[in-house]
Amino acid sequence: MQQRRTLLSRTWFAALSTAAALATTLPAQAQDKMVMKAADVHPAGYPNVVAIENMGKKLSAATNGRISFQMFPGSVLGGEKEMIEQTQVGAIQILRTSLGPVGPVVPEVNVFNMPFVFRNEAHMRAVIDGPIGQEMLDKISASPAKLVALGWMDGGSRSLYTKKPVRKPEDLKGQKIRMMGNPLFVDTMNAMGGNGISMGYGEVFTAIQTGVVDGAENNPPTLFTAKHYQAGAKYYTQTNHLIIPEIFVMSRVTWDKLGKDDQALVRKFAREAQMEQRALWDKSVADYTGQLKAAGVEFIDVDNKPFYDATAPVRAKYGEKFTDLIKRIEAVK
Ligand code: BDP
């Protein structure tokens, strides 16, 4: 009897130690498997979506499938404002978003959201690639917003698209123009001569179609993929009034669950995603501009000086808190 008990407990002991050994060697495959929800308002195939998907594939390969991304494109998880909130609480793990709707959550980013703060896209890229860009990512991560900023993405330049042609600020009189959710943008449009209406991206098509707004503003890839020109906004006026970089972030809730090595892997592949998106972006601007023209969208070249001058009060109002930073931005070649 005694012997039997010993035998049994030995068997148990052996089984337990095997389980323990498995647990220390296998956590990677079984227990800690993490499928991160990645979200974007843009559809599958859009440069930003592709770059994040590829980042997820690299992470998955480097961790033997322990960490992977599942992409939810095309606003299926909500508009950007809602997705930012979901990322803050950890319901979304990876989010690519414009910096526009981040402004109300992390006010420091508004310096990049100001009209004509960058001279052109090359200037914007030089700023985000340099120390100011890194400082801004660090500010977002250090803010109470619970977002860890992983990198930048290109959002090109935003220009106006309307049902009636616009060539000067006076042409915007009485026109309701949809802007992203941030009071800075409503002020910008009001200063440019129109009536800024803040509205979620997903509502813009119907709003243009039904006349709730007379137009909106965005970059050519978004105008093309969102098909807003098919809703009637066929005049694309090259004001280039906003050159807003975009970011991708990880929920702080998720980031804190990762070990140091995994965090380093995420950083490495994030840097690569930033570079990959830029190459895809340049190609997509050229492609989509061609397709917009082929679809009958009229590109109007304008002197944007009157729009620049008209928005001086907006830069004065929102730039007040950032005077030193703005001087540093201007000094970047
Ligand atoms: C696009 C941005 C996207 C914004 C959208 C908008 O890539 O992040 O949600 O504009 O206007 O250019 O809301």
PDB file of C-alpha atoms in Angstrom, residues 123-248:
ATOM      1  CA  HIS A 123       9.813  70.476 -44.958  1.00  0.00           C
ATOM      2  CA  MET A 124       7.265  68.419 -43.001  1.00  0.00           C
ATOM      3  CA  ARG A 125       9.282  65.243 -43.645  1.00  0.00           C
ATOM      4  CA  ALA A 126      12.531  66.906 -42.570  1.00  0.00           C
ATOM      5  CA  VAL A 127      10.836  67.956 -39.320  1.00  0.00           C
ATOM      6  CA  ILE A 128       9.299  64.575 -38.457  1.00  0.00           C
ATOM      7  CA  ASP A 129      12.481  62.687 -39.398  1.00  0.00           C
ATOM      8  CA  GLY A 130      14.594  64.889 -37.123  1.00  0.00           C
ATOM      9  CA  PRO A 131      14.743  65.639 -33.395  1.00  0.00           C
ATOM     10  CA  ILE A 132      11.488  67.630 -33.348  1.00  0.00           C
ATOM     11  CA  GLY A 133       9.610  64.634 -34.737  1.00  0.00           C
ATOM     12  CA  GLN A 134      11.065  62.330 -32.109  1.00  0.00           C
ATOM     13  CA  GLU A 135      10.292  64.831 -29.344  1.00  0.00           C
ATOM     14  CA  MET A 136       6.685  64.978 -30.495  1.00  0.00           C
ATOM     15  CA  LEU A 137       6.345  61.182 -30.431  1.00  0.00           C
ATOM     16  CA  ASP A 138       7.844  61.212 -26.937  1.00  0.00           C
ATOM     17  CA  LYS A 139       5.419  63.910 -25.802  1.00  0.00           C
ATOM     18  CA  ILE A 140       2.469  61.847 -26.977  1.00  0.00           C
ATOM     19  CA  SER A 141       3.817  58.755 -25.185  1.00  0.00           C
ATOM     20  CA  ALA A 142       4.534  60.712 -21.991  1.00  0.00           C
ATOM     21  CA  SER A 143       1.126  62.416 -21.936  1.00  0.00           C
ATOM     22  CA  PRO A 144      -1.705  60.994 -19.804  1.00  0.00           C
ATOM     23  CA  ALA A 145      -3.463  59.875 -23.003  1.00  0.00           C
ATOM     24  CA  LYS A 146      -2.314  56.233 -22.636  1.00  0.00           C
ATOM     25  CA  LEU A 147      -1.012  56.069 -26.190  1.00  0.00           C
ATOM     26  CA  VAL A 148       2.511  54.955 -27.077  1.00  0.00           C
ATOM     27  CA  ALA A 149       3.513  56.721 -30.292  1.00  0.00           C
ATOM     28  CA  LEU A 150       5.378  54.286 -32.537  1.00  0.00           C
ATOM     29  CA  GLY A 151       6.020  56.318 -35.658  1.00  0.00           C
ATOM     30  CA  TRP A 152       4.924  58.726 -38.345  1.00  0.00           C
ATOM     31  CA  MET A 153       3.099  58.248 -41.578  1.00  0.00           C
ATOM     32  CA  ASP A 154       2.713  60.601 -44.478  1.00  0.00           C
ATOM     33  CA  GLY A 155      -0.618  62.280 -45.050  1.00  0.00           C
ATOM     34  CA  GLY A 156       0.545  64.521 -47.886  1.00  0.00           C
ATOM     35  CA  SER A 157      -1.144  67.895 -48.248  1.00  0.00           C
ATOM     36  CA  ARG A 158      -4.798  68.641 -47.765  1.00  0.00           C
ATOM     37  CA  SER A 159      -6.575  70.772 -50.321  1.00  0.00           C
ATOM     38  CA  LEU A 160     -10.181  71.835 -50.827  1.00  0.00           C
ATOM     39  CA  TYR A 161     -12.758  69.976 -52.883  1.00  0.00           C
ATOM     40  CA  THR A 162     -16.099  71.542 -53.599  1.00  0.00           C
ATOM     41  CA  LYS A 163     -19.112  71.400 -55.863  1.00  0.00           C
ATOM     42  CA  LYS A 164     -18.420  74.896 -57.190  1.00  0.00           C
ATOM     43  CA  PRO A 165     -14.901  75.970 -58.213  1.00  0.00           C
ATOM     44  CA  VAL A 166     -12.925  77.950 -55.644  1.00  0.00           C
ATOM     45  CA  ARG A 167     -10.051  80.184 -56.710  1.00  0.00           C
ATOM     46  CA  LYS A 168      -9.795  82.700 -53.892  1.00  0.00           C
ATOM     47  CA  PRO A 169     -10.996  83.022 -50.279  1.00  0.00           C
ATOM     48  CA  GLU A 170     -14.066  85.048 -51.386  1.00  0.00           C
ATOM     49  CA  ASP A 171     -15.309  82.063 -53.414  1.00  0.00           C
ATOM     50  CA  LEU A 172     -15.712  80.153 -50.141  1.00  0.00           C
ATOM     51  CA  LYS A 173     -18.226  82.641 -48.790  1.00  0.00           C
ATOM     52  CA  GLY A 174     -21.317  80.799 -47.541  1.00  0.00           C
ATOM     53  CA  GLN A 175     -19.859  77.380 -48.370  1.00  0.00           C
ATOM     54  CA  LYS A 176     -20.033  74.753 -45.652  1.00  0.00           C
ATOM     55  CA  ILE A 177     -16.841  72.737 -45.619  1.00  0.00           C
ATOM     56  CA  ARG A 178     -16.384  69.574 -43.591  1.00  0.00           C
ATOM     57  CA  MET A 179     -13.328  69.604 -41.338  1.00  0.00           C
ATOM     58  CA  MET A 180     -11.851  66.960 -38.988  1.00  0.00           C
ATOM     59  CA  GLY A 181     -12.935  66.997 -35.351  1.00  0.00           C
ATOM     60  CA  ASN A 182     -10.739  69.638 -33.766  1.00  0.00           C
ATOM     61  CA  PRO A 183     -11.780  73.294 -33.188  1.00  0.00           C
ATOM     62  CA  LEU A 184      -8.501  74.395 -34.772  1.00  0.00           C
ATOM     63  CA  PHE A 185      -9.730  73.179 -38.165  1.00  0.00           C
ATOM     64  CA  VAL A 186     -13.108  74.888 -37.892  1.00  0.00           C
ATOM     65  CA  ASP A 187     -11.265  78.130 -37.114  1.00  0.00           C
ATOM     66  CA  THR A 188      -8.978  77.478 -40.077  1.00  0.00           C
ATOM     67  CA  MET A 189     -11.854  77.080 -42.528  1.00  0.00           C
ATOM     68  CA  ASN A 190     -13.679  80.101 -41.131  1.00  0.00           C
ATOM     69  CA  ALA A 191     -10.506  82.145 -41.579  1.00  0.00           C
ATOM     70  CA  MET A 192     -10.096  80.846 -45.145  1.00  0.00           C
ATOM     71  CA  GLY A 193     -13.500  82.308 -45.980  1.00  0.00           C
ATOM     72  CA  GLY A 194     -15.889  79.351 -45.629  1.00  0.00           C
ATOM     73  CA  ASN A 195     -17.954  77.840 -42.818  1.00  0.00           C
ATOM     74  CA  GLY A 196     -16.072  75.013 -41.148  1.00  0.00           C
ATOM     75  CA  ILE A 197     -18.261  72.084 -40.071  1.00  0.00           C
ATOM     76  CA  SER A 198     -16.720  69.458 -37.847  1.00  0.00           C
ATOM     77  CA  MET A 199     -17.839  65.963 -38.824  1.00  0.00           C
ATOM     78  CA  GLY A 200     -16.621  62.353 -38.739  1.00  0.00           C
ATOM     79  CA  TYR A 201     -14.964  61.060 -41.890  1.00  0.00           C
ATOM     80  CA  GLY A 202     -17.561  58.327 -42.388  1.00  0.00           C
ATOM     81  CA  GLU A 203     -20.373  60.850 -42.745  1.00  0.00           C
ATOM     82  CA  VAL A 204     -18.754  63.038 -45.384  1.00  0.00           C
ATOM     83  CA  PHE A 205     -19.918  61.209 -48.515  1.00  0.00           C
ATOM     84  CA  THR A 206     -23.609  61.460 -47.629  1.00  0.00           C
ATOM     85  CA  ALA A 207     -23.190  64.981 -46.299  1.00  0.00           C
ATOM     86  CA  ILE A 208     -21.795  66.153 -49.645  1.00  0.00           C
ATOM     87  CA  GLN A 209     -24.379  64.194 -51.591  1.00  0.00           C
ATOM     88  CA  THR A 210     -27.319  65.597 -49.652  1.00  0.00           C
ATOM     89  CA  GLY A 211     -25.979  69.128 -49.453  1.00  0.00           C
ATOM     90  CA  VAL A 212     -25.419  69.134 -45.695  1.00  0.00           C
ATOM     91  CA  VAL A 213     -21.961  70.384 -46.697  1.00  0.00           C
ATOM     92  CA  ASP A 214     -20.730  71.900 -49.962  1.00  0.00           C
ATOM     93  CA  GLY A 215     -17.339  70.275 -49.854  1.00  0.00           C
ATOM     94  CA  ALA A 216     -14.471  69.030 -47.744  1.00  0.00           C
ATOM     95  CA  GLU A 217     -10.700  68.961 -47.843  1.00  0.00           C
ATOM     96  CA  ASN A 218      -8.212  66.131 -48.012  1.00  0.00           C
ATOM     97  CA  ASN A 219      -5.284  64.606 -49.900  1.00  0.00           C
ATOM     98  CA  PRO A 220      -5.734  62.946 -53.331  1.00  0.00           C
ATOM     99  CA  PRO A 221      -5.522  59.312 -52.072  1.00  0.00           C
ATOM    100  CA  THR A 222      -8.340  59.934 -49.586  1.00  0.00           C
ATOM    101  CA  LEU A 223     -10.447  61.874 -52.081  1.00  0.00           C
ATOM    102  CA  PHE A 224     -10.102  58.947 -54.445  1.00  0.00           C
ATOM    103  CA  THR A 225     -10.681  56.047 -52.052  1.00  0.00           C
ATOM    104  CA  ALA A 226     -13.554  57.761 -50.204  1.00  0.00           C
ATOM    105  CA  LYS A 227     -15.093  58.632 -53.606  1.00  0.00           C
ATOM    106  CA  HIS A 228     -16.195  62.052 -52.372  1.00  0.00           C
ATOM    107  CA  TYR A 229     -15.928  63.371 -55.935  1.00  0.00           C
ATOM    108  CA  GLN A 230     -18.690  60.937 -56.878  1.00  0.00           C
ATOM    109  CA  ALA A 231     -20.889  62.636 -54.295  1.00  0.00           C
ATOM    110  CA  GLY A 232     -20.500  65.839 -56.320  1.00  0.00           C
ATOM    111  CA  ALA A 233     -17.312  67.573 -55.081  1.00  0.00           C
ATOM    112  CA  LYS A 234     -15.462  67.618 -58.389  1.00  0.00           C
ATOM    113  CA  TYR A 235     -13.334  70.742 -58.098  1.00  0.00           C
ATOM    114  CA  TYR A 236     -10.043  70.149 -56.325  1.00  0.00           C
ATOM    115  CA  THR A 237      -8.405  73.463 -55.441  1.00  0.00           C
ATOM    116  CA  GLN A 238      -4.720  73.141 -54.585  1.00  0.00           C
ATOM    117  CA  THR A 239      -4.653  75.229 -51.430  1.00  0.00           C
ATOM    118  CA  ASN A 240      -2.347  72.778 -49.594  1.00  0.00           C
ATOM    119  CA  HIS A 241      -3.458  74.504 -46.401  1.00  0.00           C
ATOM    120  CA  LEU A 242      -2.819  71.596 -44.041  1.00  0.00           C
ATOM    121  CA  ILE A 243       0.189  69.286 -44.188  1.00  0.00           C
ATOM    122  CA  ILE A 244      -0.563  67.025 -41.267  1.00  0.00           C
ATOM    123  CA  PRO A 245       1.641  64.060 -40.492  1.00  0.00           C
ATOM    124  CA  GLU A 246      -0.157  60.962 -39.285  1.00  0.00           C
ATOM    125  CA  ILE A 247       0.857  58.637 -36.518  1.00  0.00           C
ATOM    126  CA  PHE A 248       0.503  55.061 -35.462  1.00  0.00           C
TER     127      PHE A 248
END
